[in-house]
PDB file of C-alpha atoms and ligand atoms in Angstrom:
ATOM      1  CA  UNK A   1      -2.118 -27.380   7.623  1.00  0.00           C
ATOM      2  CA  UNK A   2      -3.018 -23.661   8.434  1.00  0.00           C
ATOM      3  CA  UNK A   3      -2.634 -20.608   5.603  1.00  0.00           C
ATOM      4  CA  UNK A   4      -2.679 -17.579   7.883  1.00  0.00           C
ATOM      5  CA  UNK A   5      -3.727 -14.719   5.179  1.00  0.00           C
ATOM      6  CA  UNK A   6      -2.461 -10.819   6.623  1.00  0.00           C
ATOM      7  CA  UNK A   7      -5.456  -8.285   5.586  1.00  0.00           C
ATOM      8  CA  UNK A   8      -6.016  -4.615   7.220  1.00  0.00           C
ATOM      9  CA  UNK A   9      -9.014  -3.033   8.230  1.00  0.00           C
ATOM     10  CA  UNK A  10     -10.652  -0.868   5.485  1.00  0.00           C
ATOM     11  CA  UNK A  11     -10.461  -0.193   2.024  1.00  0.00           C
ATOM     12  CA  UNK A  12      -8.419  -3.719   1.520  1.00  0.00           C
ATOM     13  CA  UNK A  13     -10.441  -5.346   4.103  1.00  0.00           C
ATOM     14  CA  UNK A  14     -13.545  -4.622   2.245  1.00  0.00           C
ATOM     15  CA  UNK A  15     -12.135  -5.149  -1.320  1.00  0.00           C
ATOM     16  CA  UNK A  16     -10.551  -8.675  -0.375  1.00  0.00           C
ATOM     17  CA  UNK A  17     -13.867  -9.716   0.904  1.00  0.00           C
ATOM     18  CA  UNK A  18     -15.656 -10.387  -2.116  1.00  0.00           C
ATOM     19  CA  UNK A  19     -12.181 -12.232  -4.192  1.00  0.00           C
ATOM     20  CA  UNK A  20     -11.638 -14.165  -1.196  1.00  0.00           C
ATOM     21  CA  UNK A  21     -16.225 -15.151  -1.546  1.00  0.00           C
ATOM     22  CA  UNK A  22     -15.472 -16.061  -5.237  1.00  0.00           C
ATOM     23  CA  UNK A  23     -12.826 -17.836  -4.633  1.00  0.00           C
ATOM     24  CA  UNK A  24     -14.832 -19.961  -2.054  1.00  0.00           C
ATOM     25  CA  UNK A  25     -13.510 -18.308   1.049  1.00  0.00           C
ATOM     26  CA  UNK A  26     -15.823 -16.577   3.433  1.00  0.00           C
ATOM     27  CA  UNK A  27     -14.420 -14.713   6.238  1.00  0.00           C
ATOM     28  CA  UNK A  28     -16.253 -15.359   9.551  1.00  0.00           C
ATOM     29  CA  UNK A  29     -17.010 -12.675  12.383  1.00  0.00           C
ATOM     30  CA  UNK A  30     -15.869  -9.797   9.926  1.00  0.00           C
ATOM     31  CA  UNK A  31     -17.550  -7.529  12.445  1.00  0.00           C
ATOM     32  CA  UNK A  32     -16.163  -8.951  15.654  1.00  0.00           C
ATOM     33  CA  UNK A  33     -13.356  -6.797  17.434  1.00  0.00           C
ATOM     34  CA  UNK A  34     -11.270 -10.038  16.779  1.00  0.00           C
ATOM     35  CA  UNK A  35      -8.149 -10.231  15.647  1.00  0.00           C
ATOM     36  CA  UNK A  36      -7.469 -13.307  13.898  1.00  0.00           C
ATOM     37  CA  UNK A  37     -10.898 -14.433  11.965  1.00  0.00           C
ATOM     38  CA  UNK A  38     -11.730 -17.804  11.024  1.00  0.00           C
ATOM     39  CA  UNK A  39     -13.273 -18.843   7.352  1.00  0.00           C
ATOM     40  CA  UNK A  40     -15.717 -21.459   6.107  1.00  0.00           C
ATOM     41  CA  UNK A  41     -12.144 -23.272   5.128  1.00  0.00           C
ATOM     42  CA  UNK A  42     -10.619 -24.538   7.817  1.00  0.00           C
ATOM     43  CA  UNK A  43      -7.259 -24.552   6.665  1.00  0.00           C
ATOM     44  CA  UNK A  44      -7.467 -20.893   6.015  1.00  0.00           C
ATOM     45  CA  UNK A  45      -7.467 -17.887   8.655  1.00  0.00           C
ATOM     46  CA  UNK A  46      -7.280 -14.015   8.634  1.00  0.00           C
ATOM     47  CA  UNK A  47      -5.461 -11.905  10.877  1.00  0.00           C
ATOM     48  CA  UNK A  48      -5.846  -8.468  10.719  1.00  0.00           C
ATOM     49  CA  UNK A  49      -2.969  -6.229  11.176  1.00  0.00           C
ATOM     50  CA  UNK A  50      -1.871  -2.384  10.289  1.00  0.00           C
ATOM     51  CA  UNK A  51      -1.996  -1.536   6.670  1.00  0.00           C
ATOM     52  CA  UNK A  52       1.974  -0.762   7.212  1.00  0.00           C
ATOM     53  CA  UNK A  53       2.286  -3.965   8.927  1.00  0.00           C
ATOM     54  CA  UNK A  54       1.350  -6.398   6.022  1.00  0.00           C
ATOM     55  CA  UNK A  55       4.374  -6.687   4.249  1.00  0.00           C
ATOM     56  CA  UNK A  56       6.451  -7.122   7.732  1.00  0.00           C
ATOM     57  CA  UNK A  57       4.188  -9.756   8.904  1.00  0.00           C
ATOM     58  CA  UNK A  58       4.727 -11.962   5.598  1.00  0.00           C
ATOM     59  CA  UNK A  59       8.077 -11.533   5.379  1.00  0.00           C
ATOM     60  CA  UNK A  60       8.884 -12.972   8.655  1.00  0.00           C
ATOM     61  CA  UNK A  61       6.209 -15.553   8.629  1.00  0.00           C
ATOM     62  CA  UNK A  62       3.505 -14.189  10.885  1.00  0.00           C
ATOM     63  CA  UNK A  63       1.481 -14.694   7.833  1.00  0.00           C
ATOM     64  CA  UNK A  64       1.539 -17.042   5.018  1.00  0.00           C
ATOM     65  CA  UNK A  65       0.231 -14.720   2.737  1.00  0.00           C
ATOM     66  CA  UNK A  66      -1.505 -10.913   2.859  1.00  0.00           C
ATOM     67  CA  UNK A  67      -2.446  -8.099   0.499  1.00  0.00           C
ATOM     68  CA  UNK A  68      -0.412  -5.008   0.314  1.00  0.00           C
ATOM     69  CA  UNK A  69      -0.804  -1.262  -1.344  1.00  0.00           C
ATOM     70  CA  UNK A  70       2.204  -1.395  -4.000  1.00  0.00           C
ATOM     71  CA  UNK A  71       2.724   1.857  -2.072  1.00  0.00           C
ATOM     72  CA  UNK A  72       3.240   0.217   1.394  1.00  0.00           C
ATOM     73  CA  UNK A  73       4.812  -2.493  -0.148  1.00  0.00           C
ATOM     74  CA  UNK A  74       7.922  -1.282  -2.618  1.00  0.00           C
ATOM     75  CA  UNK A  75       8.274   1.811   0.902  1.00  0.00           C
ATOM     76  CA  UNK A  76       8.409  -1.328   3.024  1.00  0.00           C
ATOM     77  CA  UNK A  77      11.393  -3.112   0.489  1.00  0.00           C
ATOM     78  CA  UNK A  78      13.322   0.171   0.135  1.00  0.00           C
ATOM     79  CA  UNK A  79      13.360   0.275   3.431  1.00  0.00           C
ATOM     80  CA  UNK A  80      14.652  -3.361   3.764  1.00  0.00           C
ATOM     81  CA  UNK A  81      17.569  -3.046   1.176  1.00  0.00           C
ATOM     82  CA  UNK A  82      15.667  -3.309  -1.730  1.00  0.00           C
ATOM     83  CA  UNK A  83      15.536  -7.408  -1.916  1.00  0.00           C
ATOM     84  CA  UNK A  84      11.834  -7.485  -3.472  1.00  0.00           C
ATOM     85  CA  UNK A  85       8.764  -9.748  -1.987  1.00  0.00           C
ATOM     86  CA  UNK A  86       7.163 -12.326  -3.657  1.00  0.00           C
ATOM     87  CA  UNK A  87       3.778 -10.586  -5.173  1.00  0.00           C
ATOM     88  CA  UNK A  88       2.453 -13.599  -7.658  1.00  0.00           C
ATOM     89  CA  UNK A  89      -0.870 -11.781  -8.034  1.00  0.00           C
ATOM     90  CA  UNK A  90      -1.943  -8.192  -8.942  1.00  0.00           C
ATOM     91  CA  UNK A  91      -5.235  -8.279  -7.630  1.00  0.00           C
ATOM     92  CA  UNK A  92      -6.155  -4.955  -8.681  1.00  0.00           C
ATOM     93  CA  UNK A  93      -7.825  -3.393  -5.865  1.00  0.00           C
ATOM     94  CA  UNK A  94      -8.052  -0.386  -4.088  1.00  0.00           C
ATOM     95  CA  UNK A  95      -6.408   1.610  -7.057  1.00  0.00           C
ATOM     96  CA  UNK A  96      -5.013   4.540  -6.918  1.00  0.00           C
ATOM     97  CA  UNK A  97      -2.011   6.564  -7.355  1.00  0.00           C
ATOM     98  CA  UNK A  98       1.266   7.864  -5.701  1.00  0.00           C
ATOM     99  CA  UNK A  99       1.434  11.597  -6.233  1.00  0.00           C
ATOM    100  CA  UNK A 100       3.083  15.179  -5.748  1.00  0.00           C
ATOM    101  CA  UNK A 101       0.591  17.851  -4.501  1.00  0.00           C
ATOM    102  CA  UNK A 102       1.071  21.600  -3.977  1.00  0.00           C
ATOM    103  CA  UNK A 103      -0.827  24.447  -1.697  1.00  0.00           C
ATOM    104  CA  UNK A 104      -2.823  25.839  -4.866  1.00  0.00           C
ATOM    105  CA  UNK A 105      -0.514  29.215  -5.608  1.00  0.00           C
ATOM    106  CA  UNK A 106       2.791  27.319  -5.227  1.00  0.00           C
ATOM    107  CA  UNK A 107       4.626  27.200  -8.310  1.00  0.00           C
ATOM    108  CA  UNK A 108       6.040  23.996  -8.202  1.00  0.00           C
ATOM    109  CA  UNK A 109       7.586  23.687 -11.832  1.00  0.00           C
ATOM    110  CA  UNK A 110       9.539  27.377 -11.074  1.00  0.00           C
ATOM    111  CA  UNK A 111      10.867  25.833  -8.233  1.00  0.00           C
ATOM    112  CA  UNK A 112      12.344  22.693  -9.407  1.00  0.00           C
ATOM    113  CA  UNK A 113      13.611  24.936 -12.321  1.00  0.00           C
ATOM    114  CA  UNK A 114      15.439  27.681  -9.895  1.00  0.00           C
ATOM    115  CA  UNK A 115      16.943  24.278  -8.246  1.00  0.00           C
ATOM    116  CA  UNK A 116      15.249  25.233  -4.940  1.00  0.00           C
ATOM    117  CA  UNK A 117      14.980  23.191  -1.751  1.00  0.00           C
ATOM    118  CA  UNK A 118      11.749  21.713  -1.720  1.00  0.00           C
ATOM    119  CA  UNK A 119      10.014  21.114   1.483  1.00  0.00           C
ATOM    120  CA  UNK A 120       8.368  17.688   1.142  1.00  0.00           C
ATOM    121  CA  UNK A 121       6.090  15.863   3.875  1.00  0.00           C
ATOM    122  CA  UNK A 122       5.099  12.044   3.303  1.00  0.00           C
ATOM    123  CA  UNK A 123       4.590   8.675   4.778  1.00  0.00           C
ATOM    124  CA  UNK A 124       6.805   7.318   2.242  1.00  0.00           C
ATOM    125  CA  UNK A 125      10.017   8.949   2.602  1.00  0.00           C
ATOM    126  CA  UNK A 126      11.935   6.043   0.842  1.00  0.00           C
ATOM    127  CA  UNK A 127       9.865   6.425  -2.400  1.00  0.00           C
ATOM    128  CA  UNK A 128       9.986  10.319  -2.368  1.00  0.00           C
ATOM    129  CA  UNK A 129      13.739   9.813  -1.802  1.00  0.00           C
ATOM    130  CA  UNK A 130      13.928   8.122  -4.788  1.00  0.00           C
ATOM    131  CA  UNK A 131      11.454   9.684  -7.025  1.00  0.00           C
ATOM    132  CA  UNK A 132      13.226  13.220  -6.541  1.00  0.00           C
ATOM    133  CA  UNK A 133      16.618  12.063  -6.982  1.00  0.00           C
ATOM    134  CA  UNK A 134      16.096  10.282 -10.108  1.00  0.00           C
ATOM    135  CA  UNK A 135      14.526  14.006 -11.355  1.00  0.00           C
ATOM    136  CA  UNK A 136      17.748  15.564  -9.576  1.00  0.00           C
ATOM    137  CA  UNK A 137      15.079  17.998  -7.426  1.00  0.00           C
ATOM    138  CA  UNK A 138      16.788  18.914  -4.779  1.00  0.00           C
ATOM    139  CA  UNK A 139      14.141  18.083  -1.481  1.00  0.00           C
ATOM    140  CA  UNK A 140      14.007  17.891   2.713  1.00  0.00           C
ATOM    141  CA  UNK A 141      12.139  15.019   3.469  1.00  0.00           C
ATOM    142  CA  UNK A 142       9.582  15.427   6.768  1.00  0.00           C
ATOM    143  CA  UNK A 143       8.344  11.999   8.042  1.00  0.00           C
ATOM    144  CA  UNK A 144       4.759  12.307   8.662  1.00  0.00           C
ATOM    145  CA  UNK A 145       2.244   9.207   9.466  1.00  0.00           C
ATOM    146  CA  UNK A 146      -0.928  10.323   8.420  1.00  0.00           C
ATOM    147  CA  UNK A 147      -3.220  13.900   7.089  1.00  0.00           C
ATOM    148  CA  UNK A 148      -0.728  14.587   4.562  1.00  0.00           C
ATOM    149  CA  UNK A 149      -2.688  17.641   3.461  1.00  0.00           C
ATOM    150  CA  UNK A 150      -2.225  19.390   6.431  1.00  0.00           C
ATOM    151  CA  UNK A 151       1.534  20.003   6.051  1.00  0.00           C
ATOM    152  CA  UNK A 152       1.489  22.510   3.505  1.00  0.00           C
ATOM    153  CA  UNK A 153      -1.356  24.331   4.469  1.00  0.00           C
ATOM    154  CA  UNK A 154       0.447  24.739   7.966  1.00  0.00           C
ATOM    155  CA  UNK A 155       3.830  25.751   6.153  1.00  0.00           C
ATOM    156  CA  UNK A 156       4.973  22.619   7.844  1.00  0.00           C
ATOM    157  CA  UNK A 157       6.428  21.651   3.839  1.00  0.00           C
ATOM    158  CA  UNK A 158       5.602  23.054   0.315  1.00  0.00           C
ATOM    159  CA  UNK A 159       4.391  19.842  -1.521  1.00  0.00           C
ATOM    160  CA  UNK A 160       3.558  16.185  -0.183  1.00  0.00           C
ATOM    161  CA  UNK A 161       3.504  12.855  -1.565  1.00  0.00           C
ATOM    162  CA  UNK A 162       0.649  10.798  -0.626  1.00  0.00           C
ATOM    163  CA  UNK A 163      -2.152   8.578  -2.545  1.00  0.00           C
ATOM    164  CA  UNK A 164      -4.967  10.456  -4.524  1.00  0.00           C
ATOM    165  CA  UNK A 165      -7.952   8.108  -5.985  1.00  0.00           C
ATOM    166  CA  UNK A 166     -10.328  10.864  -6.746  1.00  0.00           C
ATOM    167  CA  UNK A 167      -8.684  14.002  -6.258  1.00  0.00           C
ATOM    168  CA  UNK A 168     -11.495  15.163  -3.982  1.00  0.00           C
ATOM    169  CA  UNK A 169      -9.438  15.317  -0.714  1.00  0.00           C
ATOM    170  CA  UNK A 170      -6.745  17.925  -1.879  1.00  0.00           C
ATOM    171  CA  UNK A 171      -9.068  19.864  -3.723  1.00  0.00           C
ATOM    172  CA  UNK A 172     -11.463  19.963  -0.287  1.00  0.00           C
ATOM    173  CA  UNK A 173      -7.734  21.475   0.817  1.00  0.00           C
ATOM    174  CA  UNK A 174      -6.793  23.932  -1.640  1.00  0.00           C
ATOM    175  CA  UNK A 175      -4.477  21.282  -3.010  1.00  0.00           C
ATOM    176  CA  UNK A 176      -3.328  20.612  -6.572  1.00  0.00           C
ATOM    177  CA  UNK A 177      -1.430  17.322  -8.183  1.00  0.00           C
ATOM    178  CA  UNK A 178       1.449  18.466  -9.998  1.00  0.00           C
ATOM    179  CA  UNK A 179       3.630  15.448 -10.690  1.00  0.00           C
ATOM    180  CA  UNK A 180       2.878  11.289 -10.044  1.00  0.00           C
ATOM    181  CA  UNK A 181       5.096   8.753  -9.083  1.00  0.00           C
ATOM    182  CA  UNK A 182       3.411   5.487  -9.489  1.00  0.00           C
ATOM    183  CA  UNK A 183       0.155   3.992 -10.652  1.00  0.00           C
ATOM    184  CA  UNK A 184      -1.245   1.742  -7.209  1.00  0.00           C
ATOM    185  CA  UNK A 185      -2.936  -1.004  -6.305  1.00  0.00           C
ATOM    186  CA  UNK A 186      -2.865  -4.118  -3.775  1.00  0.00           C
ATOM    187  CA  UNK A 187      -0.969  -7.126  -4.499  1.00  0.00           C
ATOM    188  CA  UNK A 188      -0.935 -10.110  -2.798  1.00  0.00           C
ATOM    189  CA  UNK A 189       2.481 -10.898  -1.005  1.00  0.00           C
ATOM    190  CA  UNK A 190       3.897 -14.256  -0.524  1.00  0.00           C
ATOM    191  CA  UNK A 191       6.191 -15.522   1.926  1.00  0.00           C
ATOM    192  CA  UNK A 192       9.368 -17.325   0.322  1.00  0.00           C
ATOM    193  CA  UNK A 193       9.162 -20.168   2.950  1.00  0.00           C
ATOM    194  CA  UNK A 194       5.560 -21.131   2.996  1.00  0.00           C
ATOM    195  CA  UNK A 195       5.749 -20.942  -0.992  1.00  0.00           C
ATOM    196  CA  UNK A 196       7.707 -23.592  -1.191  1.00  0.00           C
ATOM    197  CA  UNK A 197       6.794 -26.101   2.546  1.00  0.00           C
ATOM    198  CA  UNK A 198       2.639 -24.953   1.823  1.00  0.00           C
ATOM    199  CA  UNK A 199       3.204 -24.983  -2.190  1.00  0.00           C
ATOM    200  CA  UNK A 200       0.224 -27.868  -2.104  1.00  0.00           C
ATOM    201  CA  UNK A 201      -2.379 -25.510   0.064  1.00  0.00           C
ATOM    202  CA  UNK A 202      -1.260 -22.382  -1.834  1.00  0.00           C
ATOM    203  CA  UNK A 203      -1.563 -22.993  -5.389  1.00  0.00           C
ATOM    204  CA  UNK A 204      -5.773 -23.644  -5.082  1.00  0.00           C
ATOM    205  CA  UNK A 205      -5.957 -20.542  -3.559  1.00  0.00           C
ATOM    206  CA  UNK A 206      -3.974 -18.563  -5.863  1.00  0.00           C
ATOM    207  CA  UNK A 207      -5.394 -20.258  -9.118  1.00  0.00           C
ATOM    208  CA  UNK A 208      -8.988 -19.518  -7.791  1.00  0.00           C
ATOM    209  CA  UNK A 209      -8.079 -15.731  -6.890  1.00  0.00           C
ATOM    210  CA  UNK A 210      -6.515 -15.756 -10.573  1.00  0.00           C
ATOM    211  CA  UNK A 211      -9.776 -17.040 -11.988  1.00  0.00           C
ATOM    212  CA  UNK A 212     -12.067 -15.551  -9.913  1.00  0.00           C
ATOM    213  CA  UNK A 213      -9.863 -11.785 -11.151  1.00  0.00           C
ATOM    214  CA  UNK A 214     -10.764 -12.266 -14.841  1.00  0.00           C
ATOM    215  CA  UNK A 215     -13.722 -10.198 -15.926  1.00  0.00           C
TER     216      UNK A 215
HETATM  217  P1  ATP B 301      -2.329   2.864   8.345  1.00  0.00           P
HETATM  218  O1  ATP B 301      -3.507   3.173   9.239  1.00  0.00           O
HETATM  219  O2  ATP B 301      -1.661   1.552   8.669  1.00  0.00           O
HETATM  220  O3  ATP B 301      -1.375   3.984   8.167  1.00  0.00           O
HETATM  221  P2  ATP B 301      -3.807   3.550   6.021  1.00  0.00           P
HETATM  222  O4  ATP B 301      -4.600   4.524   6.786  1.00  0.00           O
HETATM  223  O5  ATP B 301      -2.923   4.060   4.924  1.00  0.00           O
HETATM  224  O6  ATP B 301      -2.964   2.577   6.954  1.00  0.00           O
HETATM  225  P3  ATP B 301      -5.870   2.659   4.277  1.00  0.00           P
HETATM  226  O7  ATP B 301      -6.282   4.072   4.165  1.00  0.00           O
HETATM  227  O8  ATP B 301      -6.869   1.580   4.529  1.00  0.00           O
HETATM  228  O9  ATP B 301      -4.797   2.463   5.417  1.00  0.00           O
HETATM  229  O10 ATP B 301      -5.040   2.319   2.975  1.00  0.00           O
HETATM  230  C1  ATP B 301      -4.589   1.029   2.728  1.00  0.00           C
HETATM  231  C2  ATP B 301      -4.149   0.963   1.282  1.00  0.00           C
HETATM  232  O11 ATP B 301      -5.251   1.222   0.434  1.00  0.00           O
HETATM  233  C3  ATP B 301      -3.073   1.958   0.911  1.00  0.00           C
HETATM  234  O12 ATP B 301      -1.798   1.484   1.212  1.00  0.00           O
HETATM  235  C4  ATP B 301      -3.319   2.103  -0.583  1.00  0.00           C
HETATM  236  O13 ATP B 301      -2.662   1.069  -1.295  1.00  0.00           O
HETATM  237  C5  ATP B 301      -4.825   1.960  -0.687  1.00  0.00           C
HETATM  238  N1  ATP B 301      -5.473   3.284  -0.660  1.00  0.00           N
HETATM  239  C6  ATP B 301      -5.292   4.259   0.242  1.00  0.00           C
HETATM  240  N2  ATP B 301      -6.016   5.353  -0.048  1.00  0.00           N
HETATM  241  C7  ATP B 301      -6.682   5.048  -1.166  1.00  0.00           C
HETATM  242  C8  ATP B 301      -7.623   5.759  -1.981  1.00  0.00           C
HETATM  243  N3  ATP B 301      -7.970   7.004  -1.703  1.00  0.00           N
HETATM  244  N4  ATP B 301      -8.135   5.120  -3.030  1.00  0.00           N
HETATM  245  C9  ATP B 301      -7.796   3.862  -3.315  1.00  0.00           C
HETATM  246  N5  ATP B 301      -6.897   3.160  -2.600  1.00  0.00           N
HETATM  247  C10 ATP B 301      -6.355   3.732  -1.549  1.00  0.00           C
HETATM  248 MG1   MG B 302      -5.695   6.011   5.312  1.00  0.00          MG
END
């Protein structure tokens, strides 16, 4: 039997590697333009897909199994009606968090207070959505897929919400972080079917990611 594991390129590509090596999988031809790698386990196989794409490909069984931003992932349910994904394992990766940033000089807090409109750009419209309603801050949402920080330096919007780790990119912008939304990091995402048919090839795997998570 075959687990088929969904992983993207990058930060979670490079932070899965060494879980995966402790848990006694190695991934073969990391550095080939491949698409679907093979492991030292041959019951176990990578395939390498968008970062947006992870959740999508487990849910509908192109994977078994993958690892997921929360950010990607809980934009990816709202988006889906809300039904939530099977995440057994916080793996505690690539952590960050989900945040509001301003052009330096915008007074965000006046704003919200005088009820204004709020121009906001983001990638993850459904959690801004959300986030701004439950506050009652009246917004317009502008769908962007990717340099965030550009938007309000253009006038494009007046705040985004994107990830910040460091805080170095939106300060390299004239940016500030006024408000956050959610702590983040990637969980591993389980697809309802194979959890139960591969239940005997999954729980190894998931026990020795468990262990191999403990400090
Ligand atoms: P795509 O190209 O599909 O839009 P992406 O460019 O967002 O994906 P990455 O930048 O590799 O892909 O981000 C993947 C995940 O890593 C994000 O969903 C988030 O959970 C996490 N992440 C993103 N930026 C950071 C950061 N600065 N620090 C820590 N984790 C991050
Ligand atoms: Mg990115």
């Amino acid at each position: 039997m075959m687990l088929t594991l969904a992983l993207s390129k990058g930060r979670i590509f490079d932070d899965t590697l060494p879980l995966l090596k402790a848990a006694g999988i190695e991934v073969q031809d990391a550095n080939s333009r491949a698409l679907i790698l093979p492991t030292n386990q041959p019951g176990v196989r990578v395939v390498l897909v968008r970062a947006s794409d992870v959740p999508t490909y487990v849910q509908h069984g192109g994977a078994d199994l993958g690892v997921a931003g929360l950010d990607v992932l809980l934009e990816h349910e709202a988006h889906q009606g809300g039904t939530p994904m099977l995440r057994p394992i916080d793996l505690k990766i690539a952590r960050c968090r989900l945040s509001v940033a301003v052009r330096k000089g915008f007074d965000y807090a006046a704003a919200v207070r005088q009820g204004a409109r709020i121009r906001v750009a983001t990638k993850y419209t459904a959690l801004a959505r959300q986030h701004f309603a439950d506050k009652g801050v009246h917004v317009d949402l502008i769908k962007l897929y990717g340099s965030m920080e550009l938007a309000p330096l253009t006038g494009l919007a007046d705040a985004i919400v994107d990830l910040v780790s460091t805080g170095s990119t939106l300060k390299a912008n004239d940016l500030v972080e006024v408000e956050t939304l959610m702590p983040i990091s990637s969980q591993l995402v389980l697809n309802p079917v194979s959890a139960r048919l591969k239940r005997d090839a999954l729980q190894p795997l998931l026990q020795s990611l468990r262990s191999s998570l403990q400090p």
